[in-house]
Short mmCIF file of C-alpha atoms in Angstrom, two decimals:
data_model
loop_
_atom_site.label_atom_id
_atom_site.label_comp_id
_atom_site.label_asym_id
_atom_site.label_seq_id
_atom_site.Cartn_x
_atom_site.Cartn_y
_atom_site.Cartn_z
CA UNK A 1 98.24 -49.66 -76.52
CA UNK A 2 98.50 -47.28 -73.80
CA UNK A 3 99.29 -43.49 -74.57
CA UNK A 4 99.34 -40.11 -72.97
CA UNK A 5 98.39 -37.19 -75.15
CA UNK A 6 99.52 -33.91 -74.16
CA UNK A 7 98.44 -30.79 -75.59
CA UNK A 8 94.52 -30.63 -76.86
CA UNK A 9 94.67 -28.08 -79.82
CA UNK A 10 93.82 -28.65 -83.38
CA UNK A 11 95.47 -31.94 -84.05
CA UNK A 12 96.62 -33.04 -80.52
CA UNK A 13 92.38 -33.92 -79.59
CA UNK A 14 91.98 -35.51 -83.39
CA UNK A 15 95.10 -37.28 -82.94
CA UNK A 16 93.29 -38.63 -79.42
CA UNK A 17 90.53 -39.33 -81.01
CA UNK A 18 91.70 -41.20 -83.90
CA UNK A 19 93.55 -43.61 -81.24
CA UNK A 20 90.57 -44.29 -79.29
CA UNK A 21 88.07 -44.74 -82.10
CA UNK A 22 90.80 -47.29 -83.00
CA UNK A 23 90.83 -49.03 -80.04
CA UNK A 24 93.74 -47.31 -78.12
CA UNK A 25 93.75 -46.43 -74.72
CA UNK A 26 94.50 -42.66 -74.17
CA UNK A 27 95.15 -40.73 -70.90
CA UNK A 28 95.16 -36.97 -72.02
CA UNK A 29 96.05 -33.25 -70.37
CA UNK A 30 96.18 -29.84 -71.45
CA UNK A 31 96.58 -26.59 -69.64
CA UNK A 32 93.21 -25.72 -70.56
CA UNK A 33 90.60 -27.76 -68.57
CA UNK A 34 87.77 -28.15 -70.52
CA UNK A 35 89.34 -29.30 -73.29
CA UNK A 36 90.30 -32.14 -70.95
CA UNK A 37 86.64 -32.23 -69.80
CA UNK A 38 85.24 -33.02 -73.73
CA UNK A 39 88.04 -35.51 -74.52
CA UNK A 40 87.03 -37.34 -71.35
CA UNK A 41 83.36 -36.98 -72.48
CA UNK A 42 84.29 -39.43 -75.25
CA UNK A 43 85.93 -41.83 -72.89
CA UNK A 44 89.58 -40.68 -72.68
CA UNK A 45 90.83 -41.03 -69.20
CA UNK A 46 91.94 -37.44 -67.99
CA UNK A 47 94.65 -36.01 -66.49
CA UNK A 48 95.04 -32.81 -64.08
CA UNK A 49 98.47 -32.30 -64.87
CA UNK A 50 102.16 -34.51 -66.90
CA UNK A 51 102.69 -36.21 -63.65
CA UNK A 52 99.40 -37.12 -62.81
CA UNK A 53 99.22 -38.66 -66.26
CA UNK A 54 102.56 -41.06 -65.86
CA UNK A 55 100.22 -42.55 -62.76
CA UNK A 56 97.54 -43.46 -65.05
CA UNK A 57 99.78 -44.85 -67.88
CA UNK A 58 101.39 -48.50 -66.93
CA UNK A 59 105.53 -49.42 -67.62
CA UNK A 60 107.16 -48.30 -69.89
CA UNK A 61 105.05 -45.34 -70.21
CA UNK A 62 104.60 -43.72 -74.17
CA UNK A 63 104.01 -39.51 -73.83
CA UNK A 64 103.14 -37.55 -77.12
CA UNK A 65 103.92 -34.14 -77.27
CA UNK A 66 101.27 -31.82 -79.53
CA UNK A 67 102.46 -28.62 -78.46
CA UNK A 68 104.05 -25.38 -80.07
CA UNK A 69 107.71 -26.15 -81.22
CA UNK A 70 110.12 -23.87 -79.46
CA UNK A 71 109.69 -23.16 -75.70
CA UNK A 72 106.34 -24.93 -74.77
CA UNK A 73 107.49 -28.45 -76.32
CA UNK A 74 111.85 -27.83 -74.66
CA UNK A 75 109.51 -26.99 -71.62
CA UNK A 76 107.19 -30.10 -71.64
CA UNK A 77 110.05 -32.58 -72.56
CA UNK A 78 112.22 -31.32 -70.17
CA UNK A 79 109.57 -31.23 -67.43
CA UNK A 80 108.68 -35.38 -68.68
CA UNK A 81 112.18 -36.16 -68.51
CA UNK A 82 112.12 -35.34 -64.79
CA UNK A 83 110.12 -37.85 -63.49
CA UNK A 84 109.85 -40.30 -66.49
CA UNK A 85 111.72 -43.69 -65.88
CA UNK A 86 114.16 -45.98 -67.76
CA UNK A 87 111.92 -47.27 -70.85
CA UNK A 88 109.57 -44.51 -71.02
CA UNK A 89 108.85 -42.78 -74.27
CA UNK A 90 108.84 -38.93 -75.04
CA UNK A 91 107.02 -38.45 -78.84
CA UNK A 92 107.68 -35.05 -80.10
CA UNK A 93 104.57 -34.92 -82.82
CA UNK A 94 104.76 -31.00 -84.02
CA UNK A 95 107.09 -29.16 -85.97
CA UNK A 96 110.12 -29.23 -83.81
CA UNK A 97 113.64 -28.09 -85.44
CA UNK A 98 115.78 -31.01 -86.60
CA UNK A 99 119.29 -30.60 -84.37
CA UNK A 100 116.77 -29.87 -81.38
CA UNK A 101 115.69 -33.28 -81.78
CA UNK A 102 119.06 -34.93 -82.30
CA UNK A 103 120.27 -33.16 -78.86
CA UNK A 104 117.43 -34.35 -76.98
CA UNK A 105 117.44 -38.04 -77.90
CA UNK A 106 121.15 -37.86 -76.51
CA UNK A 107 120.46 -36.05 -73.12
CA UNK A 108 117.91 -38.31 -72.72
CA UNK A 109 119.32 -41.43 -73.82
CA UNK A 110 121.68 -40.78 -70.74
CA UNK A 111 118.96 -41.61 -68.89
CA UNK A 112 117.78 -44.48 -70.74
CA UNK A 113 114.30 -42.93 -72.08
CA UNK A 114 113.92 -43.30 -75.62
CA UNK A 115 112.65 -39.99 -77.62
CA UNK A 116 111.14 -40.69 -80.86
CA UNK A 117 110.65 -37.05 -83.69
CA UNK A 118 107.06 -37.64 -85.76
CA UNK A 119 106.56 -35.38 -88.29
CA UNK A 120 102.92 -34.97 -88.65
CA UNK A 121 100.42 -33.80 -91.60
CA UNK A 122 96.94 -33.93 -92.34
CA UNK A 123 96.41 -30.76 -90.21
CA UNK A 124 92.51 -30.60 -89.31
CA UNK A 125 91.25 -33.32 -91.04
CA UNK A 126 93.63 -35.67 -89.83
CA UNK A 127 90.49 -37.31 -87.62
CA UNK A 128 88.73 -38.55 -90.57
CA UNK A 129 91.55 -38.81 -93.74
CA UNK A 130 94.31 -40.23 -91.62
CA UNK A 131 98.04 -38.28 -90.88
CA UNK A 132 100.97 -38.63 -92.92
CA UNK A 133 103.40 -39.50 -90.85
CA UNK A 134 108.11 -39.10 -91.07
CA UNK A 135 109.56 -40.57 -87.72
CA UNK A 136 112.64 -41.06 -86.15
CA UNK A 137 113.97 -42.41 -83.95
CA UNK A 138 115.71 -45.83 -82.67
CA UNK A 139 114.56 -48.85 -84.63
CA UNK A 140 113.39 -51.04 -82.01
CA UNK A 141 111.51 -48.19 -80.14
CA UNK A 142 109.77 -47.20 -83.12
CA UNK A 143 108.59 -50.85 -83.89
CA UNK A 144 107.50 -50.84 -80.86
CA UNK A 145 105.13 -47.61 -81.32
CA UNK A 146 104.09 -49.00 -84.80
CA UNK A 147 100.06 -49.79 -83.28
CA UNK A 148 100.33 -46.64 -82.76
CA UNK A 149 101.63 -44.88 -86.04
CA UNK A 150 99.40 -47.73 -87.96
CA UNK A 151 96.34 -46.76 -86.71
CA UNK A 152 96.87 -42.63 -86.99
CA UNK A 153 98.27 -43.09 -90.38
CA UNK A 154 95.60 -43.04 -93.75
CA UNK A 155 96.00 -46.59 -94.87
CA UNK A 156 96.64 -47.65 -98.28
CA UNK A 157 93.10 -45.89 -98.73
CA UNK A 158 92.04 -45.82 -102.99
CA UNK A 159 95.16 -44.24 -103.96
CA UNK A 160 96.51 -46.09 -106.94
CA UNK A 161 99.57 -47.94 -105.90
CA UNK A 162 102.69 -47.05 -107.91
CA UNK A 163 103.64 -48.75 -110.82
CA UNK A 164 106.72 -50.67 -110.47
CA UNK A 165 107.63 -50.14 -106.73
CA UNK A 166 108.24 -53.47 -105.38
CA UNK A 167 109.25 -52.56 -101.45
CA UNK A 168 109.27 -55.53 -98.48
CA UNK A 169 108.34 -53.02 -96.11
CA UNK A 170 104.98 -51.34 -97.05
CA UNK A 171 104.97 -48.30 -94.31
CA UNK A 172 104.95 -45.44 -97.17
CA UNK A 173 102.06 -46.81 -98.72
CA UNK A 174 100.31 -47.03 -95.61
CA UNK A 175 101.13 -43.46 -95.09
CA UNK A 176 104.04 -43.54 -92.43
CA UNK A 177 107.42 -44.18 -92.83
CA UNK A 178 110.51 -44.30 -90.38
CA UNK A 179 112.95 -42.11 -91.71
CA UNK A 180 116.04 -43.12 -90.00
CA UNK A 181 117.75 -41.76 -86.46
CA UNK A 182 116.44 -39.24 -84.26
CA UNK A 183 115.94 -36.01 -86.01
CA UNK A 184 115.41 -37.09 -89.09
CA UNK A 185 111.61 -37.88 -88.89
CA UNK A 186 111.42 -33.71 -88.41
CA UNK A 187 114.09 -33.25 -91.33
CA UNK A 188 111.64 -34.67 -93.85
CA UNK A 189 108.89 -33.03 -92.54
CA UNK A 190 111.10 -29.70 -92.45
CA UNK A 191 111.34 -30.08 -96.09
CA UNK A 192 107.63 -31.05 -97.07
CA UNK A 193 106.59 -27.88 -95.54
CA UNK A 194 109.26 -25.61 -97.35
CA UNK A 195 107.88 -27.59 -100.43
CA UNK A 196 104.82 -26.52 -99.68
CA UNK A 197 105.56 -23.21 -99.37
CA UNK A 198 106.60 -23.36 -102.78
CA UNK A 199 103.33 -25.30 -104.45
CA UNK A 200 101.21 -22.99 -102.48
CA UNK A 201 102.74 -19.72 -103.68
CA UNK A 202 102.80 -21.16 -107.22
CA UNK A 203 99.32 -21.24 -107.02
CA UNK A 204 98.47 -18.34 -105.38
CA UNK A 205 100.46 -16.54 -107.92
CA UNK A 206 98.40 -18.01 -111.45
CA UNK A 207 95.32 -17.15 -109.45
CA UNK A 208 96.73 -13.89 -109.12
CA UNK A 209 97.48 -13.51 -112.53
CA UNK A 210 94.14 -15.00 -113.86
CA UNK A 211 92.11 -12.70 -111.65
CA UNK A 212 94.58 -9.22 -112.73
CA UNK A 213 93.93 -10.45 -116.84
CA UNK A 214 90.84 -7.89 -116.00
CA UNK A 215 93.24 -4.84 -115.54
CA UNK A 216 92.12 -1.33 -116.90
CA UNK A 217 96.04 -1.58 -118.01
CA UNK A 218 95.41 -3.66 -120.38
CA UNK A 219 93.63 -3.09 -123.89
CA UNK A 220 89.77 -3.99 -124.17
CA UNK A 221 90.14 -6.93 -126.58
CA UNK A 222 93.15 -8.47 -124.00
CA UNK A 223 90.64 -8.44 -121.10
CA UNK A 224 88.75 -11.20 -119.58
CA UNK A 225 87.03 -11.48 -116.54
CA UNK A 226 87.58 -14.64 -115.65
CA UNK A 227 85.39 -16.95 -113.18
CA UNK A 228 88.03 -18.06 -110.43
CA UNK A 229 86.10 -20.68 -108.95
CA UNK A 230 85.44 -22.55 -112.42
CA UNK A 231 88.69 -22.60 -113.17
CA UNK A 232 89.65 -24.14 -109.79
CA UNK A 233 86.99 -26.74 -110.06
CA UNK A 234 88.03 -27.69 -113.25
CA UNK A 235 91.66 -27.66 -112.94
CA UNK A 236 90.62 -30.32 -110.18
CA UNK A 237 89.53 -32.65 -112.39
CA UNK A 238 92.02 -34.47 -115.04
CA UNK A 239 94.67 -31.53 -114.80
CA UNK A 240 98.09 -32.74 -114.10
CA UNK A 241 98.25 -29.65 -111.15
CA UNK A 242 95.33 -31.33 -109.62
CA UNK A 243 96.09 -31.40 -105.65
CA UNK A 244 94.81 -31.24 -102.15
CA UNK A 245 96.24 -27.85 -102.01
CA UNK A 246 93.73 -26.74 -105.36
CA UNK A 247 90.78 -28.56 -103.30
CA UNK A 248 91.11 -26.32 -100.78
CA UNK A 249 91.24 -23.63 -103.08
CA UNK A 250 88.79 -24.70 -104.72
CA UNK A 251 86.42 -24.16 -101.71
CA UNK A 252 87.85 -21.01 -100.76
CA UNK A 253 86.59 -19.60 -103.87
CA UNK A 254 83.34 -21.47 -103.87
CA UNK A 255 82.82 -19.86 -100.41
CA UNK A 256 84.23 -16.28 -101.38
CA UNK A 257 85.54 -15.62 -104.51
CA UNK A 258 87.10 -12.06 -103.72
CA UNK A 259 88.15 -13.77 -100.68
CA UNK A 260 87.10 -10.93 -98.55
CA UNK A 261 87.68 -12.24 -95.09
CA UNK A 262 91.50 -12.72 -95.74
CA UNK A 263 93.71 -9.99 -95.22
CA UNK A 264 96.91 -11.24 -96.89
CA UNK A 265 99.20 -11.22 -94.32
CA UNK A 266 100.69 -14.75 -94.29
CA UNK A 267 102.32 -16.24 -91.36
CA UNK A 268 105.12 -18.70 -91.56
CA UNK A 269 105.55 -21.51 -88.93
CA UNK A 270 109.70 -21.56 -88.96
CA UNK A 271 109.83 -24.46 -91.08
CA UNK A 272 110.03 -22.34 -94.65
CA UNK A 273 113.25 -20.79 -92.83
CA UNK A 274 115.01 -23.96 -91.48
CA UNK A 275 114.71 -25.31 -95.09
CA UNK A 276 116.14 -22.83 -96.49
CA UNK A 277 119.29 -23.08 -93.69
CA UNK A 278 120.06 -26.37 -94.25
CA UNK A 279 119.75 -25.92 -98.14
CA UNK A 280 122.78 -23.34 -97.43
CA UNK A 281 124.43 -25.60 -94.76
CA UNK A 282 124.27 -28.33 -98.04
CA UNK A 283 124.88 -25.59 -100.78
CA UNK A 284 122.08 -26.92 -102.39
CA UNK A 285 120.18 -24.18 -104.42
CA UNK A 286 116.23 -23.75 -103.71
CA UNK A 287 115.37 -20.64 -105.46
CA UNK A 288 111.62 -21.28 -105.29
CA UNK A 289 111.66 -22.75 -102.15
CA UNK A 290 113.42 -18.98 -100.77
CA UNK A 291 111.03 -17.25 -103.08
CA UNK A 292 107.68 -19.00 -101.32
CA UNK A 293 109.33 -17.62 -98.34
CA UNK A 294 110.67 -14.01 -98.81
CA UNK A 295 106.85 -13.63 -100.56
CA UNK A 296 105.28 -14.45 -96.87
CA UNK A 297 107.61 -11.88 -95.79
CA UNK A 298 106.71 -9.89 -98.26
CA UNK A 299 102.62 -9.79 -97.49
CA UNK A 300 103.18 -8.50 -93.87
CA UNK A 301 103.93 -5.16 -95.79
CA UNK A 302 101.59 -5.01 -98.97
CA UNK A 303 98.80 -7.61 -99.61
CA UNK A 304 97.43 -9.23 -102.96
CA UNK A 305 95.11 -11.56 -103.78
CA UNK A 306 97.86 -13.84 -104.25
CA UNK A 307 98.50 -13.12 -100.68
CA UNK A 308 94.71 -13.66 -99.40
CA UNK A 309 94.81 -17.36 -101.53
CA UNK A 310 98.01 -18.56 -99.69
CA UNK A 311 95.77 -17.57 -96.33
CA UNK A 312 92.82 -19.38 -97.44
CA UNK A 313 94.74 -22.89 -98.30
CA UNK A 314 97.11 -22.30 -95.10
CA UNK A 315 92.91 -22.02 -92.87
CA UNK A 316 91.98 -24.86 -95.10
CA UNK A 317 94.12 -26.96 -94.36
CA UNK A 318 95.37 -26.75 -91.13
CA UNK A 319 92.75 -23.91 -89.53
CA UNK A 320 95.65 -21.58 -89.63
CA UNK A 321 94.72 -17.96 -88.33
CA UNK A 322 96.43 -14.93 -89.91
CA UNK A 323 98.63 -12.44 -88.70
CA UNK A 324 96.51 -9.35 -86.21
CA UNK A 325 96.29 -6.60 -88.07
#
């Protein structure tokens, strides 16, 4: 298939390259033009601006969106939906809020382009281990698109298959699934990353408390000084916490066990937050999940080691920067 990639950054140029190593056709822009230049290095067909892209792309035209949710993705659809046609496809791939989604695929259904919410994770290493993938969207229009979602998505891979599932339509197992209608492709993902939240401050927090067991507080025969990346490395292997979360950590401490290059001061994305609203909206009660996030909060004041693991897994995984001093 055909597809026009905009926005080069961490997992827009993977996400690129992923299609074309898998036979795709990709026409791709970003504001920045050597990272237009590299892509086109590998054989991408570039673009020197949105328009100039729908000229290279052939009817009806497929754009994803890999930009910052808020303002520069509102910007970049609306600026699509100017000159796109009947047919055309707008796919918003980052971390756009839910009910922003459900009002665009109605303003532009009007004009009879179809808009299609991917919730995307795998973060940096996407390229090589495949993205997880929640969509939504119209069913026909995301048939359509499945080449596309099929080829960025991880595969059934040598993850044991689960006992007892018997499903006609095996989409999960190859790592994607379509969630349902527009908005609700971001609504899942919404929720895996206020999960995640959770799992990583659960972590961060033992770590914290394995690493502290040294305190002068506490009476000589109580103390040990533990080795932190040991215990991650083994905890890896056989534990029932075993995760891609501990790999990472696992690194981080393998790399720096004080962890001296992270501040503490963890960031959060806006996802933690619109969990947490629609948990109200539900009256559902997530008191870890609002924890995880008050915590983040929380480190932009006073910072623990606790604080500097969360930054570590949040680099690890998805080359997340921290907050400036």
């Amino acid at each position: 298939m055909q597809i026009g990639i905009i926005g080069l950054g961490r997992m827009g140029a993977n996400i690129a390259r992923r299609l074309t190593r898998g036979g795709h056709q990709c026409v791709v822009w970003d504001r920045k033009p050597e990272a237009v230049e590299s892509l086109a290095k590998e054989g991408m067909t570039g673009a020197s601006s949105p328009e100039d892209m729908a000229g290279a792309l052939a009817s009806p035209r497929v754009f994803w969106i890999m930009l910052p949710a808020g303002d520069p993705t509102e910007a970049m659809v609306q600026q699509i939906a100017a000159f796109a046609q009947p047919g055309d496809v707008i796919i918003d791939g980052g971390n756009t809020f839910y009910k922003d989604d459900i009002r665009r695929a109605k303003e532009l259904g009007e004009k009879q382009i179809q808009y299609v919410d991917v919730g995307t994770s795998g973060g940096v290493w996407g390229l090589e281990r495949g993205y997880c993938m929640m969509i939504g969207g119209e069913t026909e229009t995301v048939r359509n698109l499945d080449p596309i979602f099929d080829c960025l998505a991880p595969g059934l891979g040598t993850i044991e298959r689960t006992r007892a599932r018997h499903a006609e339509d095996d989409r999960a197992e190859r790592g994607y699934i379509h969630a349902g209608a527009a908005g609700s492709g971001h609504f899942v993902k919404m929720v895996h990353n206020g999960i995640e939240y959770g799992l990583m401050q659960a972590y961060a927090e033992g770590f914290d408390v394995l690493k502290t067991k040294n305190s002068p507080l506490l009476p000589d025969d109580e103390r040990y000084e533990l080795n932190l990346t040991d215990i991650a490395e083994v905890w890896r292997r056989g534990s029932v916490i075993s995760s891609w979360l501990l790999d990472l950590t696992a690194e981080a401490l393998a790399g720096d066990h004080d962890l001296s290059k992270f501040s503490g001061k963890v960031a959060d994305s806006g996802e933690g937050r619109w969990t947490i609203h629609a948990a109200m909206e539900e009256a559902v009660p997530v008191y870890v999940l609002s924890a995880a996030l008050y915590a983040r909060y929380r480190s932009r004041e006073e910072n623990s080691y606790a604080d500097k693991l969360l930054s570590a897994m949040r680099f690890g995984f998805g080359g997340h920067v921290e907050i400036p001093q």
